[in-house]
PDB file of C-alpha atoms in Angstrom:
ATOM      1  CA  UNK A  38      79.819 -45.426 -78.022  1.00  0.00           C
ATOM      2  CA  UNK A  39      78.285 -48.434 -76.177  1.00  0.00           C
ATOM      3  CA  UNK A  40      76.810 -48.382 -72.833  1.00  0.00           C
ATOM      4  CA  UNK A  41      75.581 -50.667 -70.347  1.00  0.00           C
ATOM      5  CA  UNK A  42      71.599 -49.983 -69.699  1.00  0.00           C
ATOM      6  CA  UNK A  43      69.136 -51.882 -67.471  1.00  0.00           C
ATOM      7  CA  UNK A  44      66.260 -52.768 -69.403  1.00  0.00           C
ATOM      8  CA  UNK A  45      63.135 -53.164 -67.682  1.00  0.00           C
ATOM      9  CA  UNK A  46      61.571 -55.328 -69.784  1.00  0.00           C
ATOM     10  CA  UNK A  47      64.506 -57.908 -70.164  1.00  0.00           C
ATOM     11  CA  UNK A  48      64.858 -57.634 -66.350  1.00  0.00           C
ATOM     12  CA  UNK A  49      68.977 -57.408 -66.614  1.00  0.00           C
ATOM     13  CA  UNK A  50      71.819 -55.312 -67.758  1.00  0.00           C
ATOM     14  CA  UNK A  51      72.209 -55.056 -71.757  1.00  0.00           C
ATOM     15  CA  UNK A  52      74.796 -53.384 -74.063  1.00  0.00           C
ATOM     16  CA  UNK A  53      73.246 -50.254 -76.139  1.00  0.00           C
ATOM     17  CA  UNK A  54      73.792 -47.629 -78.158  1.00  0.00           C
ATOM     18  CA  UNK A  55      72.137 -44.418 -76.908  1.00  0.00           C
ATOM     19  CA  UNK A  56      69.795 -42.823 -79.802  1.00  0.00           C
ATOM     20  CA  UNK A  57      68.441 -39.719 -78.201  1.00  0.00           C
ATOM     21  CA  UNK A  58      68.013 -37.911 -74.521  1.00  0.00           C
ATOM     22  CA  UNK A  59      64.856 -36.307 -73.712  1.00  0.00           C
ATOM     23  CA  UNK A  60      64.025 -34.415 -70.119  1.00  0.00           C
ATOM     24  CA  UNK A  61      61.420 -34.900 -67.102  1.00  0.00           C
ATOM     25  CA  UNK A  62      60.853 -33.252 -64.442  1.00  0.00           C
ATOM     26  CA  UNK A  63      63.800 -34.185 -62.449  1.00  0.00           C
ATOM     27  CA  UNK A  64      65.663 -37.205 -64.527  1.00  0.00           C
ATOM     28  CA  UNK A  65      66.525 -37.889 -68.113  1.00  0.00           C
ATOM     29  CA  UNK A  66      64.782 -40.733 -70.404  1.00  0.00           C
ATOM     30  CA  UNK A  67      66.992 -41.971 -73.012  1.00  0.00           C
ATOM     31  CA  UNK A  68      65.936 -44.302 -76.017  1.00  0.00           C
ATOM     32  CA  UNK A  69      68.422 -47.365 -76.629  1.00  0.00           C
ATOM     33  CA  UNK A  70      68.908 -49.355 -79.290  1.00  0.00           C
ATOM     34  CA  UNK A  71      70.312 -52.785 -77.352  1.00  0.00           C
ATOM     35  CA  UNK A  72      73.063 -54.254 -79.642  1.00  0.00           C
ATOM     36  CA  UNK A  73      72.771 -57.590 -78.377  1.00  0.00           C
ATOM     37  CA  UNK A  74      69.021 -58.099 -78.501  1.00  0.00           C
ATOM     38  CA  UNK A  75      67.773 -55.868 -81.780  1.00  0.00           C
ATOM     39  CA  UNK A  76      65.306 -53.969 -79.812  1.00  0.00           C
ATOM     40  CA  UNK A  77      64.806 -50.221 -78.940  1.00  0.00           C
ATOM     41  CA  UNK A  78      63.731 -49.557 -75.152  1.00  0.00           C
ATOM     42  CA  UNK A  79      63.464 -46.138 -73.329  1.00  0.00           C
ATOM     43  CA  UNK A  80      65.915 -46.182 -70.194  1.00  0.00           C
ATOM     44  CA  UNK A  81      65.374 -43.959 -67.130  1.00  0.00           C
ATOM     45  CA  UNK A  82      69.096 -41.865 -67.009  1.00  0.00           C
ATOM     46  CA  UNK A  83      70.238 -43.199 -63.369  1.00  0.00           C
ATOM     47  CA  UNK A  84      69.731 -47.043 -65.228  1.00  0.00           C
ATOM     48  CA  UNK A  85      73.178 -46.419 -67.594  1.00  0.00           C
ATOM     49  CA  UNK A  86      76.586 -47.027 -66.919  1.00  0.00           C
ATOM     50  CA  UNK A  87      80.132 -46.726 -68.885  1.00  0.00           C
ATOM     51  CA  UNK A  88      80.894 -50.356 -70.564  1.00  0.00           C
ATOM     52  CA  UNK A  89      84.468 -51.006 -69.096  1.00  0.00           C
ATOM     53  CA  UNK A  90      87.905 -53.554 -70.288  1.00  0.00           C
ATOM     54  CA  UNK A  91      87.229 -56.078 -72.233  1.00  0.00           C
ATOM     55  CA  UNK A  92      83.450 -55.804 -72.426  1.00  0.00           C
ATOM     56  CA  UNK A  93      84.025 -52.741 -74.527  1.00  0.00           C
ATOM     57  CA  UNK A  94      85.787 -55.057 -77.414  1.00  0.00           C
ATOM     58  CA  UNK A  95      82.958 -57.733 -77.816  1.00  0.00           C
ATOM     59  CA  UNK A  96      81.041 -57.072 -80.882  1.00  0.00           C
ATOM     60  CA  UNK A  97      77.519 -56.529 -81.158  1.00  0.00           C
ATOM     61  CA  UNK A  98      75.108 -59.331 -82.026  1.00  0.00           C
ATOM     62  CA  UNK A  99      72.943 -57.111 -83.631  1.00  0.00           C
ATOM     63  CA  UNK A 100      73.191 -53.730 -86.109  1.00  0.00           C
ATOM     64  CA  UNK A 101      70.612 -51.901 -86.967  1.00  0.00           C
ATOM     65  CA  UNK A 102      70.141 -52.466 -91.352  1.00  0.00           C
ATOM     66  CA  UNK A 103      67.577 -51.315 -93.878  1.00  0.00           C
ATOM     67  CA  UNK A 104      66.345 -53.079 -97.370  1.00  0.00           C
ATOM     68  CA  UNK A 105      67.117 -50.319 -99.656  1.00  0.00           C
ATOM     69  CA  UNK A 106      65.163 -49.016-101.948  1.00  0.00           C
ATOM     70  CA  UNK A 107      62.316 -51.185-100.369  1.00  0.00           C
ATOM     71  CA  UNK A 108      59.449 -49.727 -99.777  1.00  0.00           C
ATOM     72  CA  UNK A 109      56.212 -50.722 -97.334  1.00  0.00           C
ATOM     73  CA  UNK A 110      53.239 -51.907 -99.655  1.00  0.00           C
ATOM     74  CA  UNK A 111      49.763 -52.879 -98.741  1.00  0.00           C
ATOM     75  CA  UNK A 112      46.325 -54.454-100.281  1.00  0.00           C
ATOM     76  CA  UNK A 113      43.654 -51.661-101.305  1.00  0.00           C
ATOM     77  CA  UNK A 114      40.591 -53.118-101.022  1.00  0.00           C
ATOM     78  CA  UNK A 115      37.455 -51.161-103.422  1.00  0.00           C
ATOM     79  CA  UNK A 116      34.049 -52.522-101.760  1.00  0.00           C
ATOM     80  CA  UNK A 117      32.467 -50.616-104.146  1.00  0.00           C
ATOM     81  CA  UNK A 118      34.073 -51.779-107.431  1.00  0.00           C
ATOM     82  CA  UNK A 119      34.540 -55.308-106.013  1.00  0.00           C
ATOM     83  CA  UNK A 120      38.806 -54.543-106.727  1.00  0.00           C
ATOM     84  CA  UNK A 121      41.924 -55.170-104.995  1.00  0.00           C
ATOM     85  CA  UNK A 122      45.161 -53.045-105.554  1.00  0.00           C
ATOM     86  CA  UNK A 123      48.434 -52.932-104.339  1.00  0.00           C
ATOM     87  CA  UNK A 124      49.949 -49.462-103.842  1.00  0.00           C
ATOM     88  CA  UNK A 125      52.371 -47.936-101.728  1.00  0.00           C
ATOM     89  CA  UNK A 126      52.068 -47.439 -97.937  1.00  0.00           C
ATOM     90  CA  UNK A 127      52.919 -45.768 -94.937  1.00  0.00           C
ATOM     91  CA  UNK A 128      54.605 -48.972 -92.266  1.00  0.00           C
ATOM     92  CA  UNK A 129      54.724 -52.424 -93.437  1.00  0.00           C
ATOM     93  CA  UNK A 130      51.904 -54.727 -92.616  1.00  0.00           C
ATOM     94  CA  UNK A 131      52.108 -57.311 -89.894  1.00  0.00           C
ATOM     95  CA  UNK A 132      51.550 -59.663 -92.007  1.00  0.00           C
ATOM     96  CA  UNK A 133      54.404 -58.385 -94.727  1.00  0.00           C
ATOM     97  CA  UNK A 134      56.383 -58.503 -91.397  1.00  0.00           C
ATOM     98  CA  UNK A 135      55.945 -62.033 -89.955  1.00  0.00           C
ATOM     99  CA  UNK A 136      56.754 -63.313 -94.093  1.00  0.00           C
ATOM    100  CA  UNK A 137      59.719 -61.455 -94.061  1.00  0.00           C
ATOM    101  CA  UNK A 138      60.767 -63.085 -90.778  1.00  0.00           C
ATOM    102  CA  UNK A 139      59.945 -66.745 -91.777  1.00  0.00           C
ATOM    103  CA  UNK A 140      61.996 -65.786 -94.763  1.00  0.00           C
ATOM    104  CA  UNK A 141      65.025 -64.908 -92.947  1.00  0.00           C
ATOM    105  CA  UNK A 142      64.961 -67.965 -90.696  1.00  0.00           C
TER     106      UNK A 142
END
């Protein structure tokens, strides 16, 4: 379901999907996934509201997608043997990132 959040570091009220609750002390923080802007952003609980009429029917800009069967790969770099490999890593470089982007545009 789709909710109306205030996001903090938009500054105004967004359409998101809520991905998971977790407790404070005496409030609720909930991570969002805003539809309309592609980002995730952690919400205090009193900052969401029910999305109501015809807001409800618009459809989201954005969805959350994965390459499949793409995996993250980096550059290792042997000082010692003077080598360069590439072999499987752990997140995707910033650099593999911002390529990927300038593809897509």
């Amino acid at each position: 379901q789709v909710y109306v959040v205030f996001s903090e570091e938009l500054k105004c009220w967004c359409r998101a999907l809520v991905e998971s609750v977790w407790g404070q002390a005496d409030t609720y923080q909930l991570t969002c996934f805003l539809v309309d802007y592609a980002k995730h952003c952690f919400v205090a609980s009193e900052n969401i509201r029910v999305l109501a009429g015809a807001f409800a029917k618009i459809p989201p800009r954005a969805k959350k997608c994965r390459l499949y069967c793409t995996k993250p790969l980096t550059l290792h770099i042997d000082y010692c043997e003077d080598t360069a490999k590439i072999g499987p890593a752990k997140r995707w470089d910033t650099a593999a990132i911002e390529h990927f982007r300038k593809l897509l545009e």
